[in-house]
PDB file of C-alpha atoms in Angstrom:
ATOM      1  CA  MET A   1     118.862  86.431  82.947  1.00 75.00           C
ATOM      2  CA  ASP A   2     115.843  87.835  84.750  1.00 76.00           C
ATOM      3  CA  ARG A   3     113.601  86.084  87.251  1.00 79.00           C
ATOM      4  CA  GLN A   4     111.113  84.739  84.721  1.00 84.00           C
ATOM      5  CA  GLU A   5     113.825  83.303  82.462  1.00 88.00           C
ATOM      6  CA  ALA A   6     115.496  81.627  85.443  1.00 87.00           C
ATOM      7  CA  ILE A   7     112.190  80.102  86.558  1.00 89.00           C
ATOM      8  CA  GLU A   8     111.490  78.758  83.076  1.00 92.00           C
ATOM      9  CA  LYS A   9     115.008  77.272  82.902  1.00 93.00           C
ATOM     10  CA  LEU A  10     114.670  75.691  86.363  1.00 91.00           C
ATOM     11  CA  SER A  11     111.317  74.224  85.383  1.00 92.00           C
ATOM     12  CA  THR A  12     112.650  72.765  82.129  1.00 93.00           C
ATOM     13  CA  ILE A  13     115.978  71.441  83.396  1.00 92.00           C
ATOM     14  CA  GLY A  14     114.607  70.110  86.670  1.00 91.00           C
ATOM     15  CA  HIS A  15     111.427  68.706  85.099  1.00 92.00           C
ATOM     16  CA  ILE A  16     109.367  70.471  87.762  1.00 94.00           C
ATOM     17  CA  SER A  17     106.263  72.612  87.631  1.00 93.00           C
ATOM     18  CA  VAL A  18     106.576  76.346  87.061  1.00 92.00           C
ATOM     19  CA  SER A  19     104.945  76.930  90.447  1.00 92.00           C
ATOM     20  CA  TYR A  20     107.549  74.785  92.199  1.00 92.00           C
ATOM     21  CA  ALA A  21     110.353  76.487  90.223  1.00 90.00           C
ATOM     22  CA  GLU A  22     109.023  79.885  91.394  1.00 88.00           C
ATOM     23  CA  ASP A  23     109.029  78.741  95.012  1.00 88.00           C
ATOM     24  CA  LEU A  24     112.529  77.319  94.622  1.00 89.00           C
ATOM     25  CA  TYR A  25     113.857  80.495  93.008  1.00 86.00           C
ATOM     26  CA  ASP A  26     112.249  82.678  95.689  1.00 82.00           C
ATOM     27  CA  SER A  27     113.817  80.554  98.432  1.00 85.00           C
ATOM     28  CA  PHE A  28     117.289  81.332  97.030  1.00 86.00           C
ATOM     29  CA  PHE A  29     116.742  85.024  96.299  1.00 83.00           C
ATOM     30  CA  GLU A  30     114.725  86.935  98.851  1.00 84.00           C
ATOM     31  CA  LYS A  31     112.611  89.754  97.454  1.00 87.00           C
ATOM     32  CA  PRO A  32     113.138  93.091  99.161  1.00 91.00           C
ATOM     33  CA  ALA A  33     110.235  94.420 101.232  1.00 91.00           C
ATOM     34  CA  VAL A  34     109.678  98.127 100.656  1.00 91.00           C
ATOM     35  CA  PRO A  35     107.200 100.791 101.776  1.00 88.00           C
ATOM     36  CA  GLN A  36     104.258 101.494  99.460  1.00 85.00           C
ATOM     37  CA  TYR A  37     105.690 104.826  98.274  1.00 86.00           C
ATOM     38  CA  VAL A  38     108.871 103.078  97.059  1.00 90.00           C
ATOM     39  CA  ALA A  39     106.797 100.454  95.240  1.00 90.00           C
ATOM     40  CA  ASP A  40     104.701 103.235  93.666  1.00 88.00           C
ATOM     41  CA  TRP A  41     107.816 105.083  92.429  1.00 89.00           C
ATOM     42  CA  TYR A  42     109.356 101.866  91.122  1.00 92.00           C
ATOM     43  CA  TRP A  43     106.171 100.846  89.299  1.00 89.00           C
ATOM     44  CA  ALA A  44     105.974 104.237  87.564  1.00 89.00           C
ATOM     45  CA  ASN A  45     109.682 104.193  86.643  1.00 90.00           C
ATOM     46  CA  LYS A  46     110.605 100.534  86.112  1.00 90.00           C
ATOM     47  CA  ASP A  47     110.805 100.869  82.332  1.00 91.00           C
ATOM     48  CA  GLY A  48     114.114 102.648  81.843  1.00 90.00           C
ATOM     49  CA  LEU A  49     114.939 102.310  85.551  1.00 90.00           C
ATOM     50  CA  GLU A  50     118.586 103.346  85.213  1.00 91.00           C
ATOM     51  CA  PHE A  51     117.795 106.561  83.309  1.00 92.00           C
ATOM     52  CA  ASN A  52     114.826 107.397  85.545  1.00 89.00           C
ATOM     53  CA  LEU A  53     116.863 106.901  88.713  1.00 89.00           C
ATOM     54  CA  ILE A  54     119.731 109.082  87.478  1.00 90.00           C
ATOM     55  CA  ASP A  55     117.217 111.708  86.345  1.00 88.00           C
ATOM     56  CA  TRP A  56     115.507 111.627  89.769  1.00 86.00           C
ATOM     57  CA  ILE A  57     118.824 111.995  91.597  1.00 82.00           C
ATOM     58  CA  ASN A  58     119.846 114.932  89.374  1.00 82.00           C
ATOM     59  CA  LYS A  59     116.532 116.705  89.980  1.00 78.00           C
ATOM     60  CA  LEU A  60     116.799 115.959  93.682  1.00 74.00           C
ATOM     61  CA  HIS A  61     120.244 117.529  93.755  1.00 65.00           C
ATOM     62  CA  LEU A  62     118.970 120.638  91.945  1.00 60.00           C
ATOM     63  CA  ASP A  63     115.838 120.994  94.104  1.00 57.00           C
ATOM     64  CA  VAL A  64     117.614 121.001  97.471  1.00 57.00           C
ATOM     65  CA  ASP A  65     117.114 124.772  97.818  1.00 59.00           C
ATOM     66  CA  GLY A  66     114.049 125.020 100.040  1.00 61.00           C
ATOM     67  CA  GLU A  67     111.971 122.340  98.303  1.00 68.00           C
ATOM     68  CA  GLU A  68     110.159 119.873 100.517  1.00 74.00           C
ATOM     69  CA  PHE A  69     111.314 116.307 100.045  1.00 77.00           C
ATOM     70  CA  THR A  70     108.839 113.546  99.336  1.00 80.00           C
ATOM     71  CA  GLU A  71     108.962 110.312 101.330  1.00 83.00           C
ATOM     72  CA  PHE A  72     110.703 108.694  98.380  1.00 86.00           C
ATOM     73  CA  ASP A  73     113.319 111.499  98.279  1.00 86.00           C
ATOM     74  CA  GLU A  74     114.094 110.978 101.951  1.00 85.00           C
ATOM     75  CA  TRP A  75     114.267 107.214 101.507  1.00 88.00           C
ATOM     76  CA  LEU A  76     116.624 107.648  98.551  1.00 87.00           C
ATOM     77  CA  LEU A  77     118.876 109.965 100.583  1.00 84.00           C
ATOM     78  CA  ASP A  78     119.012 107.535 103.529  1.00 80.00           C
ATOM     79  CA  THR A  79     122.340 105.806 102.892  1.00 72.00           C
ATOM     80  CA  ASP A  80     121.788 103.400 105.811  1.00 80.00           C
ATOM     81  CA  SER A  81     118.942 101.679 103.930  1.00 79.00           C
ATOM     82  CA  ASN A  82     121.065 101.152 100.790  1.00 89.00           C
ATOM     83  CA  PRO A  83     118.311 102.452  98.469  1.00 92.00           C
ATOM     84  CA  ILE A  84     120.107 102.032  95.130  1.00 91.00           C
ATOM     85  CA  GLN A  85     120.844  98.361  95.826  1.00 92.00           C
ATOM     86  CA  THR A  86     117.247  97.874  96.960  1.00 93.00           C
ATOM     87  CA  LEU A  87     115.915  99.335  93.693  1.00 93.00           C
ATOM     88  CA  VAL A  88     118.264  97.099  91.692  1.00 91.00           C
ATOM     89  CA  ASP A  89     117.136  94.067  93.701  1.00 91.00           C
ATOM     90  CA  MET A  90     113.503  95.048  93.130  1.00 91.00           C
ATOM     91  CA  HIS A  91     114.208  95.135  89.412  1.00 90.00           C
ATOM     92  CA  ARG A  92     116.016  91.784  89.386  1.00 85.00           C
ATOM     93  CA  LEU A  93     114.102  89.772  91.979  1.00 85.00           C
ATOM     94  CA  GLY A  94     110.725  91.407  92.337  1.00 87.00           C
ATOM     95  CA  TYR A  95     109.549  92.937  95.609  1.00 89.00           C
ATOM     96  CA  GLU A  96     106.965  92.839  98.346  1.00 90.00           C
ATOM     97  CA  VAL A  97     105.218  95.826  99.863  1.00 88.00           C
ATOM     98  CA  GLU A  98     105.552  96.198 103.615  1.00 86.00           C
ATOM     99  CA  SER A  99     102.092  96.059 105.063  1.00 82.00           C
ATOM    100  CA  GLU A 100     100.965  98.841 107.363  1.00 81.00           C
ATOM    101  CA  PRO A 101      98.530  98.227 110.195  1.00 85.00           C
ATOM    102  CA  ARG A 102      94.977  99.144 109.224  1.00 84.00           C
ATOM    103  CA  TYR A 103      92.299 100.400 111.591  1.00 89.00           C
ATOM    104  CA  THR A 104      88.558 100.749 111.759  1.00 88.00           C
ATOM    105  CA  VAL A 105      87.185 103.889 113.390  1.00 90.00           C
ATOM    106  CA  ARG A 106      83.841 103.285 115.127  1.00 89.00           C
ATOM    107  CA  PHE A 107      81.816 106.035 116.742  1.00 88.00           C
ATOM    108  CA  LYS A 108      80.520 104.961 120.161  1.00 87.00           C
ATOM    109  CA  GLY A 109      77.060 105.795 121.511  1.00 82.00           C
ATOM    110  CA  LEU A 110      75.271 106.442 118.221  1.00 79.00           C
ATOM    111  CA  SER A 111      71.939 104.856 117.301  1.00 73.00           C
ATOM    112  CA  SER A 112      73.536 101.908 115.540  1.00 72.00           C
ATOM    113  CA  LYS A 113      76.455  99.806 116.770  1.00 72.00           C
ATOM    114  CA  ASN A 114      78.157  99.870 113.370  1.00 77.00           C
ATOM    115  CA  ILE A 115      78.709 103.544 112.596  1.00 84.00           C
ATOM    116  CA  TYR A 116      82.188 103.859 111.066  1.00 87.00           C
ATOM    117  CA  LEU A 117      84.397 106.454 109.449  1.00 88.00           C
ATOM    118  CA  LYS A 118      84.432 105.589 105.781  1.00 87.00           C
ATOM    119  CA  ALA A 119      86.516 106.883 102.885  1.00 83.00           C
ATOM    120  CA  ASN A 120      84.877 107.201  99.502  1.00 74.00           C
ATOM    121  CA  LEU A 121      88.000 106.782  97.393  1.00 63.00           C
ATOM    122  CA  PHE A 122      86.137 107.114  94.102  1.00 63.00           C
ATOM    123  CA  ARG A 123      84.748 110.566  94.918  1.00 69.00           C
ATOM    124  CA  ASN A 124      87.555 111.542  97.307  1.00 73.00           C
ATOM    125  CA  PHE A 125      85.575 112.378 100.449  1.00 83.00           C
ATOM    126  CA  TRP A 126      85.059 110.920 103.932  1.00 86.00           C
ATOM    127  CA  ASP A 127      81.755 110.055 105.556  1.00 85.00           C
ATOM    128  CA  ILE A 128      80.294 108.485 108.683  1.00 83.00           C
ATOM    129  CA  GLU A 129      77.908 105.639 107.950  1.00 80.00           C
ATOM    130  CA  GLU A 130      76.816 102.154 108.851  1.00 78.00           C
ATOM    131  CA  ASP A 131      79.035  99.418 107.479  1.00 69.00           C
ATOM    132  CA  ASP A 132      79.490  95.670 107.692  1.00 60.00           C
ATOM    133  CA  PHE A 133      83.139  95.526 106.521  1.00 57.00           C
ATOM    134  CA  ASP A 134      82.391  94.290 103.043  1.00 51.00           C
ATOM    135  CA  SER A 135      84.595  97.031 101.642  1.00 58.00           C
ATOM    136  CA  ARG A 136      88.077  98.356 102.150  1.00 66.00           C
ATOM    137  CA  ASP A 137      86.593 101.830 102.652  1.00 77.00           C
ATOM    138  CA  THR A 138      86.315 101.328 106.434  1.00 82.00           C
ATOM    139  CA  CYS A 139      89.936 100.166 106.973  1.00 83.00           C
ATOM    140  CA  HIS A 140      92.531 102.941 107.116  1.00 85.00           C
ATOM    141  CA  THR A 141      96.231 103.273 107.854  1.00 85.00           C
ATOM    142  CA  ARG A 142      97.331 105.719 110.525  1.00 88.00           C
ATOM    143  CA  LYS A 143      99.031 107.766 107.811  1.00 85.00           C
ATOM    144  CA  GLU A 144      95.804 108.006 105.764  1.00 84.00           C
ATOM    145  CA  LEU A 145      93.847 109.119 108.809  1.00 89.00           C
ATOM    146  CA  GLU A 146      96.417 111.732 109.833  1.00 89.00           C
ATOM    147  CA  ALA A 147      96.825 113.060 106.275  1.00 85.00           C
ATOM    148  CA  ASN A 148      93.067 113.649 106.059  1.00 86.00           C
ATOM    149  CA  GLY A 149      92.709 115.384 109.419  1.00 90.00           C
ATOM    150  CA  PHE A 150      91.545 112.396 111.469  1.00 91.00           C
ATOM    151  CA  GLY A 151      94.651 111.812 113.597  1.00 92.00           C
ATOM    152  CA  TRP A 152      92.648 112.890 116.655  1.00 93.00           C
ATOM    153  CA  VAL A 153      90.582 109.693 116.599  1.00 92.00           C
ATOM    154  CA  PHE A 154      93.433 107.812 118.297  1.00 93.00           C
ATOM    155  CA  ASP A 155      93.056 110.026 121.397  1.00 93.00           C
ATOM    156  CA  CYS A 156      89.276 110.401 121.625  1.00 92.00           C
ATOM    157  CA  GLU A 157      87.268 108.483 124.264  1.00 91.00           C
ATOM    158  CA  GLY A 158      84.121 108.513 122.109  1.00 90.00           C
ATOM    159  CA  ILE A 159      85.871 106.681 119.305  1.00 91.00           C
ATOM    160  CA  GLU A 160      86.867 103.029 119.149  1.00 90.00           C
ATOM    161  CA  VAL A 161      89.938 102.510 116.967  1.00 92.00           C
ATOM    162  CA  LYS A 162      90.639  98.859 116.345  1.00 90.00           C
ATOM    163  CA  GLU A 163      93.485  97.276 114.366  1.00 88.00           C
ATOM    164  CA  VAL A 164      92.115  94.817 111.835  1.00 84.00           C
ATOM    165  CA  ASP A 165      93.385  92.268 109.391  1.00 73.00           C
ATOM    166  CA  ASP A 166      91.770  93.460 106.184  1.00 51.00           C
ATOM    167  CA  GLY A 167      92.735  90.354 104.243  1.00 50.00           C
ATOM    168  CA  ASN A 168      94.992  92.168 101.775  1.00 46.00           C
ATOM    169  CA  ASP A 169      98.333  90.985 103.092  1.00 41.00           C
TER     170      ASP A 169
END
């Protein structure tokens, strides 16, 4: 019986709302919290999870010779985190994505107070422009900044880096 079937059964037998049955079920079975890259792999491979996981492990074993591991590969090889059980729990119970701190990057001393580093995710480029925080384009994780060559902003006196709650948690 999967999560949805259990919730429907709880709701019917207990004569309670589906929403309350979901809350009750979730209080008994805690969803695993995983990094975004694990959630991304799971989402792409959840149909046929068993086969896809075995296939991934076999390819991982064959590619050990000089290949660079992805974050997911390293997570899967980390026996301390019990990755196989976590993937099974994700499949059975659902999951939550661990939230990473997000930052705004404001350039000090320019003509406007609100000149920020902004990612244009649609066109895949970065820009510096005025913004009022209506979009997610001005909130970045440390990993995103470093991967795109902006890791230096954390050490620059002319830049204000501020952790923000972007409302997506």
